[in-house]
Coordinates of C-alpha atoms in Angstrom, one line a residue:
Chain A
X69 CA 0.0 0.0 0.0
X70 CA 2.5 2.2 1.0
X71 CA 4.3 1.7 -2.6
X72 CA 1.4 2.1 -4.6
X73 CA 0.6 5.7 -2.7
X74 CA 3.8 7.1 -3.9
X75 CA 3.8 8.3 -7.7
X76 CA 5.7 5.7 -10.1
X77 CA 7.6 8.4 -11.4
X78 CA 9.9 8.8 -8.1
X79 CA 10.4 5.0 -7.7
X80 CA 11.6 4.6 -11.4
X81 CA 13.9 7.6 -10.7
X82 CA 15.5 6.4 -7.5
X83 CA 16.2 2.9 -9.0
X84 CA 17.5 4.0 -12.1
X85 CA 19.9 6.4 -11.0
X86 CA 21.1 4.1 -7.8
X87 CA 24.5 3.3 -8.5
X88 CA 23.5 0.0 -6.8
X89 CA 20.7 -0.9 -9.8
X90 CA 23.2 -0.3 -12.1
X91 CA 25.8 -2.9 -11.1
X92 CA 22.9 -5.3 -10.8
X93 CA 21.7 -4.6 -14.2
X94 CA 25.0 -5.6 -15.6
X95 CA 25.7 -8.5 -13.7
X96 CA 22.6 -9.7 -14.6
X97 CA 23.0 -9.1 -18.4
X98 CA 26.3 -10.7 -18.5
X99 CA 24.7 -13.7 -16.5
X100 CA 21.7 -14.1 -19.1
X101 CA 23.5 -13.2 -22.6
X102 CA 26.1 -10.1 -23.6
X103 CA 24.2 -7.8 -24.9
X104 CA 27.2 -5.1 -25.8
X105 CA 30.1 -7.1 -26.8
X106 CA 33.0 -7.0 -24.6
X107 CA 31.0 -5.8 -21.6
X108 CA 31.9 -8.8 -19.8
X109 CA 35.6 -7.5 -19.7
X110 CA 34.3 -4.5 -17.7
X111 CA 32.4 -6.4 -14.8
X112 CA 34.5 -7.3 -11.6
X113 CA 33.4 -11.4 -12.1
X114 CA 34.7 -12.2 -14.9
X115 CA 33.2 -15.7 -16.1
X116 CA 36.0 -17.0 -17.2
X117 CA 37.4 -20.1 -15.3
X118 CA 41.0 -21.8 -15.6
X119 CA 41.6 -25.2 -14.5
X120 CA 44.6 -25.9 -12.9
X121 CA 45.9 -29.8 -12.3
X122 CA 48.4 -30.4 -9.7
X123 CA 51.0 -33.1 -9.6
X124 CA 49.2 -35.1 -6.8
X125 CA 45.8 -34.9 -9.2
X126 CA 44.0 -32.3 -7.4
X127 CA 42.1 -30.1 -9.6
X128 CA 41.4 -26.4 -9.0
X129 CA 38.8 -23.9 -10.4
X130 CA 39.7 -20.5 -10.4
X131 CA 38.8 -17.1 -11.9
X132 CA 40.9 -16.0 -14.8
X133 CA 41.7 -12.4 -12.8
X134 CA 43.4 -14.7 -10.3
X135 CA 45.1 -17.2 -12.3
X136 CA 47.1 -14.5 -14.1
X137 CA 48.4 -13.5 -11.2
X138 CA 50.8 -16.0 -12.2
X139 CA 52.8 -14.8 -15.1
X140 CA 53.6 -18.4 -16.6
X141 CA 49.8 -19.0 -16.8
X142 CA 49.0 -15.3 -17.6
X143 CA 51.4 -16.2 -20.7
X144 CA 50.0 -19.8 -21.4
X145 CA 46.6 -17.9 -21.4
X146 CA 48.1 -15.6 -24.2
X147 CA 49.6 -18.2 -26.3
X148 CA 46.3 -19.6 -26.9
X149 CA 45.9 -22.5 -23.7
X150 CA 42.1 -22.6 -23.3
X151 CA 42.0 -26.5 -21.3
X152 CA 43.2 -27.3 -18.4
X153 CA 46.7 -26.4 -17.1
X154 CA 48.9 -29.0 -15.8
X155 CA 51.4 -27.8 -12.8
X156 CA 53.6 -31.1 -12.2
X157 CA 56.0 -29.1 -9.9
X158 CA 52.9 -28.0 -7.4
X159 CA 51.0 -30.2 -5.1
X160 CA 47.3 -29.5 -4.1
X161 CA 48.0 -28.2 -0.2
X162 CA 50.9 -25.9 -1.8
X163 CA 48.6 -24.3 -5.0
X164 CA 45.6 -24.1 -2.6
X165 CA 47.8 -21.5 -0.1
X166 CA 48.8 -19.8 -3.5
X167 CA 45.3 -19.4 -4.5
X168 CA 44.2 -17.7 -1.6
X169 CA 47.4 -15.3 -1.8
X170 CA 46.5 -14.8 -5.5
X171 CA 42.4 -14.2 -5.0
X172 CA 43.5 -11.5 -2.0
X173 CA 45.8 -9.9 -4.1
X174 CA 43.8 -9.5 -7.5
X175 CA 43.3 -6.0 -7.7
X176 CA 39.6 -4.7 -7.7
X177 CA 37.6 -2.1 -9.8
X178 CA 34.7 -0.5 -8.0
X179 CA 33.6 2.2 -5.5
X180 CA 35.5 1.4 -2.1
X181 CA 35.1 3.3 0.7
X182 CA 38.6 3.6 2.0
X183 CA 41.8 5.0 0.3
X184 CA 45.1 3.2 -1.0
X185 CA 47.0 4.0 1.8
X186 CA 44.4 2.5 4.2
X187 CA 43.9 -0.5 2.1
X188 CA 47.9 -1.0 1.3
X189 CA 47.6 -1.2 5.0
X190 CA 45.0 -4.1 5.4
X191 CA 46.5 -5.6 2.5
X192 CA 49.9 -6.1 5.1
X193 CA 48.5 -6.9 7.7
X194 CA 46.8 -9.8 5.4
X195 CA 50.0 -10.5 4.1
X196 CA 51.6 -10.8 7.6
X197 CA 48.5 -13.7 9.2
X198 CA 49.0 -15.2 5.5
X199 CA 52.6 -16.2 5.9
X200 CA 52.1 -17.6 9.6
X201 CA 52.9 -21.2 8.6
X202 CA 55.2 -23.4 9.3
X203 CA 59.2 -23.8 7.6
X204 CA 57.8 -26.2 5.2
X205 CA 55.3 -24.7 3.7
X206 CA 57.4 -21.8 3.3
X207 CA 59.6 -23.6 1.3
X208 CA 57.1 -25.2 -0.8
X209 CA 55.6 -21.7 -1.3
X210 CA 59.0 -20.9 -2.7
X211 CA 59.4 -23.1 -5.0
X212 CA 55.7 -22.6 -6.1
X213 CA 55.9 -18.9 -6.5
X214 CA 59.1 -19.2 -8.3
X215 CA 57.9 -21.8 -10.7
X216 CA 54.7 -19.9 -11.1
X217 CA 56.5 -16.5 -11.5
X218 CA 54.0 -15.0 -8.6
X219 CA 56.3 -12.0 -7.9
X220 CA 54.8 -10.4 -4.8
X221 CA 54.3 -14.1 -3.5
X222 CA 58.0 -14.7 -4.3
X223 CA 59.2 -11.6 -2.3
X224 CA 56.6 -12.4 0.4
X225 CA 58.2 -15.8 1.5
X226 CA 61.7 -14.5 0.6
X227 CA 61.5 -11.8 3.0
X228 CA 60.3 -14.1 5.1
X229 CA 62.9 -16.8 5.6
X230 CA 65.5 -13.7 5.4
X231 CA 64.0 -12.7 8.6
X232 CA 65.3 -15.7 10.0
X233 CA 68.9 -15.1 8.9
X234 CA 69.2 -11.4 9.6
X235 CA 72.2 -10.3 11.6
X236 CA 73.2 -14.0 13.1
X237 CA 76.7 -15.0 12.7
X238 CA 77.6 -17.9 10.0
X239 CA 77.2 -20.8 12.7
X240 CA 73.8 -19.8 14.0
X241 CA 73.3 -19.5 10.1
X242 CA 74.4 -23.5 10.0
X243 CA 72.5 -24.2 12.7
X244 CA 69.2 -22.7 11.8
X245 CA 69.5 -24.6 8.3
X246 CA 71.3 -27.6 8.6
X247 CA 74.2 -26.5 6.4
X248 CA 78.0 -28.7 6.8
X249 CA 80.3 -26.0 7.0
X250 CA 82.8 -27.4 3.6
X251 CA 85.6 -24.9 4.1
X252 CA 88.9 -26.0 5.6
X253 CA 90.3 -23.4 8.6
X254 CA 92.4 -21.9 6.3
X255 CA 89.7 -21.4 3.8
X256 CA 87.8 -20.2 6.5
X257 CA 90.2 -18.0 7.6
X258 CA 90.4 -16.3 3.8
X259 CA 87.1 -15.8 3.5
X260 CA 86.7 -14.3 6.7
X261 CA 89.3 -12.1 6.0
X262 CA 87.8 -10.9 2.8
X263 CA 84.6 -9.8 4.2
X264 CA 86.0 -8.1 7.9
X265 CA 83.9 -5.8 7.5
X266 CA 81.1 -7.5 8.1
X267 CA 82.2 -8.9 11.4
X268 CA 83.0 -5.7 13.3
X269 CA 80.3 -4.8 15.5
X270 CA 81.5 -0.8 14.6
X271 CA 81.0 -0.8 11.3
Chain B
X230 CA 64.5 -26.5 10.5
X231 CA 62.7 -27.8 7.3
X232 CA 64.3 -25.9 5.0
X233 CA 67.7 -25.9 3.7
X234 CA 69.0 -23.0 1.9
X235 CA 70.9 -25.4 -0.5
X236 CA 67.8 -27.0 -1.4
X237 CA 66.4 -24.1 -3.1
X238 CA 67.2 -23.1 -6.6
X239 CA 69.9 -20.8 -6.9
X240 CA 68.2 -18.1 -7.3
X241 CA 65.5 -17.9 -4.7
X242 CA 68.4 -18.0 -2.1
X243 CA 70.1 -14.9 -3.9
X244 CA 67.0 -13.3 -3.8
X245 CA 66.6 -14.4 -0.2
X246 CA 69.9 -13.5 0.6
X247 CA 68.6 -9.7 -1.8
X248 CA 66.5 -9.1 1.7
X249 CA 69.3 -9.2 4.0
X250 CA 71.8 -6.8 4.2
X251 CA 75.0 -6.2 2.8
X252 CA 76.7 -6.7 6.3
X253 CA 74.4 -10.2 6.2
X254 CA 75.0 -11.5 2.5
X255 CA 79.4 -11.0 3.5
X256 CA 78.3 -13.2 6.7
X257 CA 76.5 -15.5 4.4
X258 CA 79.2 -16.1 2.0
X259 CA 81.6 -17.7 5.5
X260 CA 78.8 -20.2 6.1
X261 CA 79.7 -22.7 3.5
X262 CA 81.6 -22.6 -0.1
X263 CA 78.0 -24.3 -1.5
X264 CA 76.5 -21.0 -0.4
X265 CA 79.8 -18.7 -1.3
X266 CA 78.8 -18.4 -5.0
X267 CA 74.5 -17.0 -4.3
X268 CA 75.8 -14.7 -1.4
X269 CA 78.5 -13.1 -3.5
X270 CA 76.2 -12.9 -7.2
X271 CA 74.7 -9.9 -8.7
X272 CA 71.4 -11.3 -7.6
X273 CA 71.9 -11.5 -4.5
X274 CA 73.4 -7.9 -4.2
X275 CA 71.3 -6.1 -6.8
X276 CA 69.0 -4.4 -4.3
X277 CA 71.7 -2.9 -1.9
X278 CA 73.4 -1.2 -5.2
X279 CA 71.5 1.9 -6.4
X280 CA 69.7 1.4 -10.0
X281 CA 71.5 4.5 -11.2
X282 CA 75.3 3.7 -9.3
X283 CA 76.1 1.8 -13.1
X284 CA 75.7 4.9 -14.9
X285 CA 77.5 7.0 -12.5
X286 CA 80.5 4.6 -13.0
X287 CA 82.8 5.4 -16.3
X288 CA 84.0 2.8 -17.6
X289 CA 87.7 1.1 -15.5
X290 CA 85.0 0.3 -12.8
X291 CA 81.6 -1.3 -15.0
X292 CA 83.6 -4.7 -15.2
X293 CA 82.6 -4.7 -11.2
X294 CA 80.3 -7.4 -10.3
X295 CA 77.7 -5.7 -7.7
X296 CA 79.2 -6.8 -4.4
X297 CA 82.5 -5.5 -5.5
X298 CA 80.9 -2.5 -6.5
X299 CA 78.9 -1.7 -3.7
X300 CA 82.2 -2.3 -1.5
X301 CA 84.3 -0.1 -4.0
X302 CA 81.1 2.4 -3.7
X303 CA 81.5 2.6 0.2
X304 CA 85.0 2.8 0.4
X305 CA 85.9 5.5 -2.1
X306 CA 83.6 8.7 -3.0
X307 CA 83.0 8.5 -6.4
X308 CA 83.1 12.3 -8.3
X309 CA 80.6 13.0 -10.4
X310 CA 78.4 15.9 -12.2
X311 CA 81.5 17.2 -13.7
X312 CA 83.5 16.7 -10.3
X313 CA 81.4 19.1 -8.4
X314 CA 79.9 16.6 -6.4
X315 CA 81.0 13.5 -4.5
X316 CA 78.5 10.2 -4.0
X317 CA 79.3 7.2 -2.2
X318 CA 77.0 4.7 0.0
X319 CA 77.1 4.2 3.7
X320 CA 78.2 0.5 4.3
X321 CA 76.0 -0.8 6.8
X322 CA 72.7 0.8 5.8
X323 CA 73.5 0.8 2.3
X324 CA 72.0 4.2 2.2
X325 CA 73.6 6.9 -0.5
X326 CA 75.7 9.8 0.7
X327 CA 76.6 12.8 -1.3
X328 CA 78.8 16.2 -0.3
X329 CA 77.9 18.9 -2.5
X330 CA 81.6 20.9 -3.3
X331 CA 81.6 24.9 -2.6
X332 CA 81.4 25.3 -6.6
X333 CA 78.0 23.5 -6.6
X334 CA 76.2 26.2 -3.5
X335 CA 75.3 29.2 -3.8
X336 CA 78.0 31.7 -1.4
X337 CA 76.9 35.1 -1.3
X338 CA 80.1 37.4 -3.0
X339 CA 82.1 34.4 -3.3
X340 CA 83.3 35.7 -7.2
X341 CA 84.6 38.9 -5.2
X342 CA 88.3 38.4 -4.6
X343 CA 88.7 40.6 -1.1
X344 CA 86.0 38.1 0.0
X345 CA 86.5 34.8 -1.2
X346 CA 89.1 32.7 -3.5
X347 CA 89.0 29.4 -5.0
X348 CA 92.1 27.6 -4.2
X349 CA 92.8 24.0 -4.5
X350 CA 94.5 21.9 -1.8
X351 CA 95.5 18.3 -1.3
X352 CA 93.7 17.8 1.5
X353 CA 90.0 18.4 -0.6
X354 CA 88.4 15.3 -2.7
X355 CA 87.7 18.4 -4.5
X356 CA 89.5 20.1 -7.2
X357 CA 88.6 23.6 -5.5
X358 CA 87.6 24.6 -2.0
X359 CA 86.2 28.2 -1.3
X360 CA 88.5 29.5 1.1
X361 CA 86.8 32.9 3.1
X362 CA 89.4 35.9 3.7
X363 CA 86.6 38.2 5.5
X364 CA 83.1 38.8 4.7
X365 CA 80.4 40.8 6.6
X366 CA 77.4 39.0 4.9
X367 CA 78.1 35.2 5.4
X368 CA 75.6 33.3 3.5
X369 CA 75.5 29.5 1.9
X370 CA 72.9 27.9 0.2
X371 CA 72.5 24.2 -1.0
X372 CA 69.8 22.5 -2.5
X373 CA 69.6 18.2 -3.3
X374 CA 66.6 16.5 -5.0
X375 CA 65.5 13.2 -3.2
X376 CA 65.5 11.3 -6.3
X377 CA 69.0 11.3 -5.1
X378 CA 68.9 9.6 -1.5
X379 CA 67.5 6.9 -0.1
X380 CA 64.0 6.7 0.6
X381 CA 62.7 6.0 4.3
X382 CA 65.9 7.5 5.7
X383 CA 66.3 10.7 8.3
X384 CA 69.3 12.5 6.6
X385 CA 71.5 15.1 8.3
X386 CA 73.2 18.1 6.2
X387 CA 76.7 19.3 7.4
X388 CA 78.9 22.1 6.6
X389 CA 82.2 20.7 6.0
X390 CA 85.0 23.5 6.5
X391 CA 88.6 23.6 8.0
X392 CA 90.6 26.6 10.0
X393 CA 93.2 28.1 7.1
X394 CA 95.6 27.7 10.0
X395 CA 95.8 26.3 13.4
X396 CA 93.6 29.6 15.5
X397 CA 92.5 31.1 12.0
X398 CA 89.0 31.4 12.2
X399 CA 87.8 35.1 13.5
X400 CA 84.9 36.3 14.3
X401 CA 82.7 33.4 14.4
X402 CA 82.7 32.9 18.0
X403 CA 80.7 35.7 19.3
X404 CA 78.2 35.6 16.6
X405 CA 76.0 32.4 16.4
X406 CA 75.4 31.2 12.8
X407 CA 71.6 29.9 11.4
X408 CA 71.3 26.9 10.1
X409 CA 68.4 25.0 8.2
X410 CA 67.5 22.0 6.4
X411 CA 63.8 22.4 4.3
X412 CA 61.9 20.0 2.9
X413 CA 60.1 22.4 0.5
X414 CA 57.3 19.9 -0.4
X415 CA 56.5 19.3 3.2
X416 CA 57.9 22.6 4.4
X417 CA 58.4 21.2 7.6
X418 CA 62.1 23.1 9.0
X419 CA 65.0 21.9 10.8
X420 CA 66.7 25.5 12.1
X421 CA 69.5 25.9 14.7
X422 CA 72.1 28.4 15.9
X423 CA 75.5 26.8 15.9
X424 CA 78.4 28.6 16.7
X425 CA 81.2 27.6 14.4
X426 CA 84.5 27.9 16.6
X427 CA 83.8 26.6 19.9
X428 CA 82.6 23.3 20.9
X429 CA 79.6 22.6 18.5
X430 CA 81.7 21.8 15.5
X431 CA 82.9 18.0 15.5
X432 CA 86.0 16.7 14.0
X433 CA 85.6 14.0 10.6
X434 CA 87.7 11.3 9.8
X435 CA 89.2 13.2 6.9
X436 CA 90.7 15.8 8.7
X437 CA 87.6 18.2 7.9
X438 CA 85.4 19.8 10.6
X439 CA 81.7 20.0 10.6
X440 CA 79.1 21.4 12.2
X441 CA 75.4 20.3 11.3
X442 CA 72.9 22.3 9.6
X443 CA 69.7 19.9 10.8
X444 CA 68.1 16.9 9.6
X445 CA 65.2 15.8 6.7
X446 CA 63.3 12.7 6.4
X447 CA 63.0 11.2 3.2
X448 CA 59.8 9.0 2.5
X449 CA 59.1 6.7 0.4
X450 CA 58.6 6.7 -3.4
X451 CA 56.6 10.2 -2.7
X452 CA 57.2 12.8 -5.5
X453 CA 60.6 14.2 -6.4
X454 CA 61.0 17.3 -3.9
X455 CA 64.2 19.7 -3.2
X456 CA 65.7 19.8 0.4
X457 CA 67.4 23.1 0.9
X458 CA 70.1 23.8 3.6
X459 CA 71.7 27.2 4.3
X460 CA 73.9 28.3 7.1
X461 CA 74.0 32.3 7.4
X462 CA 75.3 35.0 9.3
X463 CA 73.5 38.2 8.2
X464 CA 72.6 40.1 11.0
X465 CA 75.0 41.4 13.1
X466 CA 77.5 42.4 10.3
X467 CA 80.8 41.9 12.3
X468 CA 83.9 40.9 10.0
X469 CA 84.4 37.7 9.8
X470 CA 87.0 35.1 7.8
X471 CA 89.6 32.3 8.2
X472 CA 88.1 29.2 6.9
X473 CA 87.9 27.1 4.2
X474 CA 84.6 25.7 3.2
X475 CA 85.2 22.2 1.0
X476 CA 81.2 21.8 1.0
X477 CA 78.1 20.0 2.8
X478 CA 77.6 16.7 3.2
X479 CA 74.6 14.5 3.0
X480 CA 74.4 11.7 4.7
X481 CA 71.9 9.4 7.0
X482 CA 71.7 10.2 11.1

């Protein structure tokens, strides 16, 4: 009752020019058919799925926004590869980490309500939880952002394990690792020597 | 501990190593000879070089690799811009340094002879220092962009000067001098009052003197602004003279 006593004219009005209609009326164009070609390209959810395989036979289903985070597949994409992808190098528990780095990390168009410097912020402190796992995984994240050529992944974990090797001496270094020291003393010695510098607590 | 460094391809650990420090990657290279090679490459040591330090280099020093560089860089002030100005890198913060020579500020009548000469001495990395005879109107002026330091780093600006002889600065001592270091994006000041013969000056390394003109932080990756730094005397007029100004230095607190 109370819509029908208010005059059509102002209801049409406030839906049409609601920024909030709007997205509506495109997502639900490019869910139906694509009426304007290449409008598809401009909506946030892009339909476009990738398929990734891993080498333990999971299989993942991801958006293509997030799968070219990864610059092999965002080039495998451009060359043409429209089935699934095969990743022999990457197990499921590894690529399903990397997936959650990549789908936090896609950037995203659309009103937001805070500024870069306050999202740059969250984004960090996403960043920082994210990387809370143990040395293994680490490792394995490594390996998969290097193979995967996931730069900001890459410098997350390498960052990380630097961390761990900041200002200790060489035989915490070993220790932390697991790494046989090969040199002979006098080797030793020489090397030593030619980096001093590094070893006086002045300098 | 799960992982071991030698397990990784080559060139994660360099760029592992690429987070450390320079101090950390020498360390790095005494831990084993299998990890000698990474912690001395070019990888591993790209980021503590500054982009720009290869085209700054002429040409007896671009067969350095980057670690040899970067130690060659901290060791021995590079002149560039024609000689007029000297850069080198702090070792343990891997921060850049520069000292802007006397030819590259602005001294108020330095081009008037009863004034101020340019004379050239051993002692200078430069080939001219300005060297004061007597002035009323003591006034010098620097300027440096930031696309030139280090980003994130609190920088401190110093006068770098010597007596001619032993007792033969005048008529500093009564008069104190105003310094200032400007950010003129931020326009946020550093000013003091130093006075240049007693106590406040500090004695360098190289024999020099300094006294500090204040400090500036440089952000990160904002826009390219100028920093200015002056030291003047311009108000009480006495004579004043005996000193022989090689510059001001730029270099992280």
């Amino acid at each position: 009752a109370f819509v029908e006593n208010i005059p059509e004219i102002y209801i049409l009005s406030l839906l049409f020019f609601s920024p909030h209609f709007l997205y509506l009326l495109i997502s639900v164009s490019v869910l139906t058919m694509d009426p304007i070609p290449g409008l598809s390209k401009l909506t946030v959810s892009s339909s476009k799925k990738i398929v990734l395989n891993c080498s333990d036979g999971k299989s993942f289903e991801i958006d293509e926004a997030v799968a070219r985070k990864s610059k092999l597949i965002a080039d495998m994409i451009e060359s043409g590869c429209d089935g699934p992808i095969p990743l022999q190098n990457v197990t499921g528990k590894t690529l399903e980490k990397v997936i959650e780095y990549c789908k936090r990390h896609v950037v995203e168009f659309g009103p937001s309500d805070e500024d870069d410097e306050e999202a740059a912020e969250k984004l960090a402190i996403w960043d920082a939880e994210f990387i809370k796992v143990d040395e293994e995984t680490i490792f394995h994240l490594i390996l998969a952002a290097n193979y995967l050529n996931i730069e900001g992944l890459l410098s997350l974990t390498c960052k990380t394990v630097a961390d761990y090797i900041k200002d200790k001496t060489p035989e915490e270094v070993r220790q932390i690792f697991g790494i046989e020291n090969d040199y002979t003393p006098e080797e030793e010695e020489a090397v030593r020597k030619e980096n001093v510098w590094a070893f006086d607590p002045n300098q | 501990m799960e992982i071991n460094l030698l397990d990784l391809p080559e060139e994660c650990t360099a760029t592992v190593i690429s987070f450390t420090s320079p101090h950390d990657a020498c360390r790095i290279s005494t831990v084993s000879k299998s990890l000698r090679s990474t912690a001395d490459s070019d990888a591993a040591w790209q980021r503590f070089l500054p982009a720009e330090s290869r085209l700054l280099i002429d040409h007896s020093l671009s067969r350095l690799s980057n670690k040899q560089l970067f130690l060659r860089l901290c060791d021995s002030p590079l002149l560039i811009d024609d000689g007029r100005t000297s850069f080198w890198m702090e070792k343990r913060s891997s921060k850049k340094c520069r000292m802007l020579s006397a030819r590259k500020l602005e001294i108020v009548w330095v081009d008037t002879p009863e004034y101020w000469s340019w004379i050239s001495i051993g002692e200078s990395r430069f080939e001219e220092v300005a060297e004061l005879r007597m002035v009323c109107w003591f006034e010098i002026r620097g300027k440096i962009s930031t696309s030139l330091l280090s980003s994130d780093t609190i920088y401190g600006a110093y006068l770098v000067f010597m007596e001619v002889n032993k007792m033969g600065a005048f008529g500093f001592d009564s008069l104190p001098l105003e310094t200032r270091f400007r950010s003129t994006r931020t326009e946020l000041c550093n000013n003091g009052r130093v006075f240049l013969e007693s106590g406040m000056r500090e004695p360098r390394e190289d024999g020099w003197l300094e006294i500090e003109l204040g400090e500036c932080y440089v952000g990160f990756d904002e826009e390219e602004e100028e920093l200015e730094m002056s030291v003047l005397e311009t108000r009480e007029g006495g004579w004043k003279g005996g000193i022989i100004v090689q510059g001001i230095e730029i270099r992280p607190k």
